[in-house]
Tab-separated table of C-alpha atoms in Angstrom:
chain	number	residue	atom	x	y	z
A	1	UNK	CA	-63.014	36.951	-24.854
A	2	UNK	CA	-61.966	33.370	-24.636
A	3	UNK	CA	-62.949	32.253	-21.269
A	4	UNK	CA	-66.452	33.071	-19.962
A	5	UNK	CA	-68.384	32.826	-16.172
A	6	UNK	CA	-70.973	29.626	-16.865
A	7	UNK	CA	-72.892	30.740	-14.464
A	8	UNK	CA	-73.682	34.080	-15.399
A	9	UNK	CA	-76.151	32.135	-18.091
A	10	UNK	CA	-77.722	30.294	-15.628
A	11	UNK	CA	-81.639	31.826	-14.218
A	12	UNK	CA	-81.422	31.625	-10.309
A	13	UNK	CA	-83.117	34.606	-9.623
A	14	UNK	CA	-85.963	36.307	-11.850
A	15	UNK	CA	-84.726	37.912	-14.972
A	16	UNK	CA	-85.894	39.994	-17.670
A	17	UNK	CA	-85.501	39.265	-21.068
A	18	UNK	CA	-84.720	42.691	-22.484
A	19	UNK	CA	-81.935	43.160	-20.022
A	20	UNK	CA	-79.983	40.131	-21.567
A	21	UNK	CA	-77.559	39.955	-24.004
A	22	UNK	CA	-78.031	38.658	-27.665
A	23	UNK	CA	-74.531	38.473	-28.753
A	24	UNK	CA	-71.254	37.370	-26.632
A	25	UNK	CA	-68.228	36.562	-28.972
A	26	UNK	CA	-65.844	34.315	-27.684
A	27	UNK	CA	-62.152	33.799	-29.491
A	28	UNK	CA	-61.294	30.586	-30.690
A	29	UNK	CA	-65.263	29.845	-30.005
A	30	UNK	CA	-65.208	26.770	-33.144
A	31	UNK	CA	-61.568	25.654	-32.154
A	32	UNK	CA	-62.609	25.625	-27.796
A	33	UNK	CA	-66.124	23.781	-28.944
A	34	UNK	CA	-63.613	20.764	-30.827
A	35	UNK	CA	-61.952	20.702	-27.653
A	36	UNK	CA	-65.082	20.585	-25.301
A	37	UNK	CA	-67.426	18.150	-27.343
A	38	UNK	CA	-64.144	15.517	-27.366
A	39	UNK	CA	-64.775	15.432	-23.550
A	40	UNK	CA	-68.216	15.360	-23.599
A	41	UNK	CA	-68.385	12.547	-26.120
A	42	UNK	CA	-65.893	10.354	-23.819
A	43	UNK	CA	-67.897	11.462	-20.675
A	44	UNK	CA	-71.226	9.829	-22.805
A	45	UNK	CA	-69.517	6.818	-22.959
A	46	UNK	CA	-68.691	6.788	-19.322
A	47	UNK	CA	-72.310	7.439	-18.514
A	48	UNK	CA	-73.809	5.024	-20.713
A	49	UNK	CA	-71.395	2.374	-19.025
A	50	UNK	CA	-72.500	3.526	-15.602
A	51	UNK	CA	-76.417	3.375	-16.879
A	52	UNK	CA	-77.393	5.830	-13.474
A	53	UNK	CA	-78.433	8.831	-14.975
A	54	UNK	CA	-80.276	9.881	-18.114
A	55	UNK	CA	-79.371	13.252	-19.468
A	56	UNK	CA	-81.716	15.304	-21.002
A	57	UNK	CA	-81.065	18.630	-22.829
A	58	UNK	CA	-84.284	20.538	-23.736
A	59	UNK	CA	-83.367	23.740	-26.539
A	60	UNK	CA	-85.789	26.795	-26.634
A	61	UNK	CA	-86.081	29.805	-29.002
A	62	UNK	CA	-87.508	31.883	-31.717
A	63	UNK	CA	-86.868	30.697	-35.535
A	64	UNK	CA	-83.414	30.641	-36.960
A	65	UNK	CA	-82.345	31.052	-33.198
A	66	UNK	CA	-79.683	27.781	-34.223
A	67	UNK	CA	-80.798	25.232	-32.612
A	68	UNK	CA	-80.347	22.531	-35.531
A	69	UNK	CA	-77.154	23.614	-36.271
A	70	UNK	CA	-76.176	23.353	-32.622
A	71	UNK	CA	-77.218	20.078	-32.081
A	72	UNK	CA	-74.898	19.078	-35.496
A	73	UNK	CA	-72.050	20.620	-33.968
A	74	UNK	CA	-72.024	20.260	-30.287
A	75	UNK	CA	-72.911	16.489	-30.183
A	76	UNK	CA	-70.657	15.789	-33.609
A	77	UNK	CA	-68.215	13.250	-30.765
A	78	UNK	CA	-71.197	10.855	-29.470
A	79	UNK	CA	-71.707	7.696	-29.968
A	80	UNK	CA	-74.976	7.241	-31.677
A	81	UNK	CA	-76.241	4.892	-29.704
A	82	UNK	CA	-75.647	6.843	-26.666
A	83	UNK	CA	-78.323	10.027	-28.090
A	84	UNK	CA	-81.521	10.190	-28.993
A	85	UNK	CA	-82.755	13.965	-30.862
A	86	UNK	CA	-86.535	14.660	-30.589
A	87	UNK	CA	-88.295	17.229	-32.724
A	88	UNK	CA	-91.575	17.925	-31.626
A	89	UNK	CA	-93.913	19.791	-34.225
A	90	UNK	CA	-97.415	20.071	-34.635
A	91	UNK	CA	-99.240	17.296	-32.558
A	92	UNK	CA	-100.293	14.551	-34.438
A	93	UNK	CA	-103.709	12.978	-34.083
A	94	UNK	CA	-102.370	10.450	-31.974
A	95	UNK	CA	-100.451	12.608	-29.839
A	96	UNK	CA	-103.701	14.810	-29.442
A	97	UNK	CA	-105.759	12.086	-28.080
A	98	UNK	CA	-103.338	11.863	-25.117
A	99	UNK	CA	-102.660	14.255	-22.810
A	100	UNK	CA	-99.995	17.087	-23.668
A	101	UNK	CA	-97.120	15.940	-22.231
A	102	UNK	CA	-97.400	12.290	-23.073
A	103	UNK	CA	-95.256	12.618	-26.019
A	104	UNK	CA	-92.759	14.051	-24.421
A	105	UNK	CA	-92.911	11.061	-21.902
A	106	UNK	CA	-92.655	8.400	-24.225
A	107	UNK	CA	-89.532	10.217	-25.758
A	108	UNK	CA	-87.484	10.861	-22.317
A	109	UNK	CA	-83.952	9.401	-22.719
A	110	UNK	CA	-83.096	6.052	-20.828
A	111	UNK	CA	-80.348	5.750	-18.330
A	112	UNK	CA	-76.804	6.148	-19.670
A	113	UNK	CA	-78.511	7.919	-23.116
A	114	UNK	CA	-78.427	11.757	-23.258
A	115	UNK	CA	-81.808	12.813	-25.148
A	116	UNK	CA	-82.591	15.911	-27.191
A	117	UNK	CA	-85.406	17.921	-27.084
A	118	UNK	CA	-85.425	20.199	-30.056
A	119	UNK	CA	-88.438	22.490	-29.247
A	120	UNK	CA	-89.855	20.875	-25.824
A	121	UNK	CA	-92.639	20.742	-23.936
A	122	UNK	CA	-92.662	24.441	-23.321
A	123	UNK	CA	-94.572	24.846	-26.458
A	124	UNK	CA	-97.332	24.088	-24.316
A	125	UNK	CA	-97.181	27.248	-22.723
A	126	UNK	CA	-95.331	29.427	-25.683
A	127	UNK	CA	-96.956	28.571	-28.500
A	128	UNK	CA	-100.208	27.784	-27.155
A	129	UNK	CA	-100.037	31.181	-25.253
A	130	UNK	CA	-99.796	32.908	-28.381
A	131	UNK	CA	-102.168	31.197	-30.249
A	132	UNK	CA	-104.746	30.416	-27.193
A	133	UNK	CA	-107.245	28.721	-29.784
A	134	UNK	CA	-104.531	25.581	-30.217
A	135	UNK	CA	-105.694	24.503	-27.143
A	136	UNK	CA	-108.977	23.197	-28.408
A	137	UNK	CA	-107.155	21.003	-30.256
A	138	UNK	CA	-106.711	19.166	-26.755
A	139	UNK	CA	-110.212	18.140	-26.601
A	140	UNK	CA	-110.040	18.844	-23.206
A	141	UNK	CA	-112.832	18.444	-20.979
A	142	UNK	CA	-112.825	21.334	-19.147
A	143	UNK	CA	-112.033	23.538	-22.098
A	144	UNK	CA	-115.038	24.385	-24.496
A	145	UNK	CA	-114.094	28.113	-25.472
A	146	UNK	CA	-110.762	30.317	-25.476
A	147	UNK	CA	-112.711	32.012	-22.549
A	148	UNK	CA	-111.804	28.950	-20.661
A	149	UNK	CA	-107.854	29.421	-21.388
A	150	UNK	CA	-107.591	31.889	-18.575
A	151	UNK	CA	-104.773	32.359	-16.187
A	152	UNK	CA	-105.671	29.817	-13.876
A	153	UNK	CA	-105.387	27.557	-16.551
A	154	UNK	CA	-102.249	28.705	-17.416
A	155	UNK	CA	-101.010	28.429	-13.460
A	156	UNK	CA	-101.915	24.752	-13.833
A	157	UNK	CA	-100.182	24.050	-16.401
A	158	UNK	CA	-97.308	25.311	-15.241
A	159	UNK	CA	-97.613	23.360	-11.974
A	160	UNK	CA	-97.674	20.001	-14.008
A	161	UNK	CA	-94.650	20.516	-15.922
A	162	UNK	CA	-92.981	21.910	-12.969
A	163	UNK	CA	-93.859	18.438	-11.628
A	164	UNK	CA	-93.013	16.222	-14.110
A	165	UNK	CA	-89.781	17.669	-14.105
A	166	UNK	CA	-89.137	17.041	-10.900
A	167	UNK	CA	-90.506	13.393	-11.128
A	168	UNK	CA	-87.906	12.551	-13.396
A	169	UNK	CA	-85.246	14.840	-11.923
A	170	UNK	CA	-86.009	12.754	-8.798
A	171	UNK	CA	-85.575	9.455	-10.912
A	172	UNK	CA	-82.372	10.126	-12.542
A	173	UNK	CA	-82.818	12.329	-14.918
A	174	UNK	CA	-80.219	15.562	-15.036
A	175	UNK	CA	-82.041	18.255	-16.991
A	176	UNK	CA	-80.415	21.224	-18.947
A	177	UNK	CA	-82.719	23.966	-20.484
A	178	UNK	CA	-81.250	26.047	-22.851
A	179	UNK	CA	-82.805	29.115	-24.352
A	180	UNK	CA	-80.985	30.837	-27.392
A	181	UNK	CA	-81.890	34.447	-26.759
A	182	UNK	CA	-81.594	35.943	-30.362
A	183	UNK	CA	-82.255	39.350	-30.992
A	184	UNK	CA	-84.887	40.431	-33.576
A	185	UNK	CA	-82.598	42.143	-35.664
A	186	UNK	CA	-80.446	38.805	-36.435
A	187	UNK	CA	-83.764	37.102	-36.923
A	188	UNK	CA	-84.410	39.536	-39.783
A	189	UNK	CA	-80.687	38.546	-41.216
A	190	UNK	CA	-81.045	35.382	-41.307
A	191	UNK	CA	-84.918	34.832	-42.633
A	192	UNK	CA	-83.034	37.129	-45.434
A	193	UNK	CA	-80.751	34.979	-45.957
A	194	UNK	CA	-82.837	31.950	-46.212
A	195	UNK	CA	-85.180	33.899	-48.710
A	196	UNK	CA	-81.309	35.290	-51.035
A	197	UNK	CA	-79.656	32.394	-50.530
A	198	UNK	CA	-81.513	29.146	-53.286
A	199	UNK	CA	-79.460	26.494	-51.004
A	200	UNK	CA	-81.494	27.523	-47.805
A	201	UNK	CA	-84.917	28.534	-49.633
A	202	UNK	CA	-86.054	25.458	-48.396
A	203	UNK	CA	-85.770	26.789	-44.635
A	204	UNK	CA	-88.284	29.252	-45.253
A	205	UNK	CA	-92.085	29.470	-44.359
A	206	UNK	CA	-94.214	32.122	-44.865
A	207	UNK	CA	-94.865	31.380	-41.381
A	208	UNK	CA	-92.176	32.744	-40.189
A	209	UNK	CA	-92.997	36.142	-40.945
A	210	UNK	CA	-96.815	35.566	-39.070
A	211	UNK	CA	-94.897	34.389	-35.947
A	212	UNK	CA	-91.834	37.303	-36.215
A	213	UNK	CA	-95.031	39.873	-36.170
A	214	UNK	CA	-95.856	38.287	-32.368
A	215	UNK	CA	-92.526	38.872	-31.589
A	216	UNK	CA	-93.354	40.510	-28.264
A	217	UNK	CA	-95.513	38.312	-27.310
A	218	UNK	CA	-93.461	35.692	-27.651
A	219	UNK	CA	-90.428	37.636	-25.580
A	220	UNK	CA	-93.271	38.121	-22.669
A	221	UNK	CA	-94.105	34.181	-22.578
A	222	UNK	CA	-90.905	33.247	-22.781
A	223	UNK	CA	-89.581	35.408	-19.514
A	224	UNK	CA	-92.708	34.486	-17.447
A	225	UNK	CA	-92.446	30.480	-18.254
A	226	UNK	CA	-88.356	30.823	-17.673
A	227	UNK	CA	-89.003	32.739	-14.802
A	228	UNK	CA	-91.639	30.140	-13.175
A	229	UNK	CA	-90.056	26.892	-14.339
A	230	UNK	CA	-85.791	27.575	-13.931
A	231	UNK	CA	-85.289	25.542	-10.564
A	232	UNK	CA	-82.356	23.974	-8.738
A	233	UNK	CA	-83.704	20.290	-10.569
A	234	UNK	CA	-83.890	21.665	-13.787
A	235	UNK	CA	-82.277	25.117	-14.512
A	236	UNK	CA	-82.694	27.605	-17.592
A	237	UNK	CA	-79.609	28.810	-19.041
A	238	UNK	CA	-80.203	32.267	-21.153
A	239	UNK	CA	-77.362	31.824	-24.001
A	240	UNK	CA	-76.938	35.087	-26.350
A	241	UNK	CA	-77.300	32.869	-29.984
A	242	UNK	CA	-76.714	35.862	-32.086
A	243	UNK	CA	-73.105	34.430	-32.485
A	244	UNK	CA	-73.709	31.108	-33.237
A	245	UNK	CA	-69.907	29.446	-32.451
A	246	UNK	CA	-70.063	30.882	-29.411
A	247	UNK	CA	-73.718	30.026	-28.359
A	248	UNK	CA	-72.665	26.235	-29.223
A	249	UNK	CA	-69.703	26.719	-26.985
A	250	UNK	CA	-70.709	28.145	-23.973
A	251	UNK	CA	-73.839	25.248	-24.435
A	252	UNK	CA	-70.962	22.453	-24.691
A	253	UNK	CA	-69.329	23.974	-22.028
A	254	UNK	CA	-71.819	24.071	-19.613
A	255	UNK	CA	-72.778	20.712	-19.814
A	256	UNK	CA	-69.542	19.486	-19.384
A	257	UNK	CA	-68.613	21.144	-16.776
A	258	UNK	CA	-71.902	20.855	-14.734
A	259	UNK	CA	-71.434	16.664	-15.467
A	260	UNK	CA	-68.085	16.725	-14.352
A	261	UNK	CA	-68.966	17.847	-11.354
A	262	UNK	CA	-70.897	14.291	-10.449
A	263	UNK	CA	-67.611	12.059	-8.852
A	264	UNK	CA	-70.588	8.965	-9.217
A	265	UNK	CA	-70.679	8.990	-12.937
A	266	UNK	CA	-67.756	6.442	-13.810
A	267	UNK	CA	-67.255	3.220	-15.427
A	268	UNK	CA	-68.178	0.378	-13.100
A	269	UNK	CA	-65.557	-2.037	-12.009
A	270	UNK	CA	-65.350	-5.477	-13.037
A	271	UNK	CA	-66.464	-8.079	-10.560
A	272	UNK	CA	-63.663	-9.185	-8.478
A	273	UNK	CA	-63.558	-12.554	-10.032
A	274	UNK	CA	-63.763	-11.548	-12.733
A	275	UNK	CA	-60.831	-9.420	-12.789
A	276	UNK	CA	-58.647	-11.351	-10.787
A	277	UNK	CA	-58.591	-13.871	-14.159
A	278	UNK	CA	-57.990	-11.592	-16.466
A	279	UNK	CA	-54.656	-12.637	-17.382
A	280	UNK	CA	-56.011	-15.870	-17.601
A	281	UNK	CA	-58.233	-14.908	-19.872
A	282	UNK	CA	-56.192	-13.284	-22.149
A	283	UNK	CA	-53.960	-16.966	-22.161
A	284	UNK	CA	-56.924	-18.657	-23.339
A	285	UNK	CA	-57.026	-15.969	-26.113
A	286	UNK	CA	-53.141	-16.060	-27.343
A	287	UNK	CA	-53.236	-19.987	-27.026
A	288	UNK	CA	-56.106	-20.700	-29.440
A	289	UNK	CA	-55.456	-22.676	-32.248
């Protein structure tokens, strides 16, 4: 399969995980992402020249799902100063005395920069779902007990990031969510491989093996915060990452394509004066001493 239908990754209409595929294989999949991030990095260019829109690409999905080694390789063409890649771990004690999305905030990418989000603010309702007791970490006023993380709380929650999505979807921002649905069975191959392998021990946490026991839990969060949070603004894509060249394909691919599609984004024009001298200009150059 060389060619594949974008939009069939993209969540328009409530899905379930299950149902989904893990694994797509496309043909040439390393040789068509060379080709693809080459455009891209030339479109970045023309979007940092146009300084409109901020791009920001937000990856989701269970340990050794690939997101590191997607960023490497689909973004390989930028220009570094034209991308900006945000991991966000554990909350630090800073970022705990502010409210839960504020470090996301302060990270957003500025106009004509495409920013990164590896793991994203959806750990706020993932993670935290899981693990319900994280959320006294907050401090939060309202919140003295776990009893108090109910599903109201959780409805909230999702309203404010719903909203502060579409705040900065409204002010220029062109989001891209991107979760790498990998199956458990691949998990398990690749935690091995981490744990045979002496070059990759480093990779590994015990914790890994806590979290791959939630497994299901984690599938159920996962569909009901794609599910309440994929909208026209902001849109999930569901991309099988259990072949990783073509998971970073059909992600290179559909940002490309879904930029090209904006006829605004190109390089401003010089001001008519401005060009009307340029041959002038270029005298003055050749004719220094």
């Amino acid at each position: 399969m060389k060619h594949t239908d974008l939009n069939s990754y993209k969540v328009t209409s409530k899905i379930q995980l299950h149902t989904l595929a893990n694994k797509v294989v496309i043909d040439d999949a390393e040789k068509e992402l060379k080709r693809v991030r080459k455009k891209l990095g030339k479109l970045q260019d023309t979007l940092y020249a146009h300084g409109k829109y901020a791009v920001l690409i937000c990856l989701q999905g269970m340990d050794t799902s690939g997101k590191d080694s997607l960023i490497r390789e689909v973004f390989k063409e930028f220009n570094v100063r034209g991308v900006e890649v945000h991991s966000f771990k554990v909350p630090t004690a800073l970022e705990q005395k502010h409210d839960y999305l504020w470090r996301h905030y302060i990270a957003l990418p500025a106009r004509g920069k495409f920013g990164v989000f590896n793991r994203t603010h959806y750990e706020n309702v993932l993670v935290t779902r899981v693990h319900p007791n994280y959320i006294l970490g907050e401090h939060l006023p309202d919140v003295t007990s776990v009893n108090a993380v109910n599903e109201a709380f959780w409805d909230k929650r999702f309203e404010q990031i719903n909203a502060f999505e579409k705040h900065i979807a409204d002010n220029g921002t062109l989001i891209f969510k991107f979760f790498l649905n990998l199956s458990k069975d691949e998990q398990k191959r690749r935690l091995l491989r981490r744990l045979e392998k002496q070059e990759k021990n480093w990779k590994f946490s015990p914790g890994d093996l806590k979290e791959r026991k939630l497994w299901d839990s984690y599938q159920t969060y996962y569909e009901d915060a794609i599910n309440r949070t994929s909208k026209p603004h902001a849109p999930w894509y569901i991309i099988p990452a259990d072949d990783k060249p073509s998971a970073r394909y059909i992600v290179a691919q559909t940002i490309y394509k879904t930029l090209s599609g904006y006829s605004d984004i190109v390089e401003p024009e010089l001001e008519p004066k401005i060009k009307a001298n340029l041959d002038a200009y270029k005298e003055e150059l050749n004719n220094e001493s």
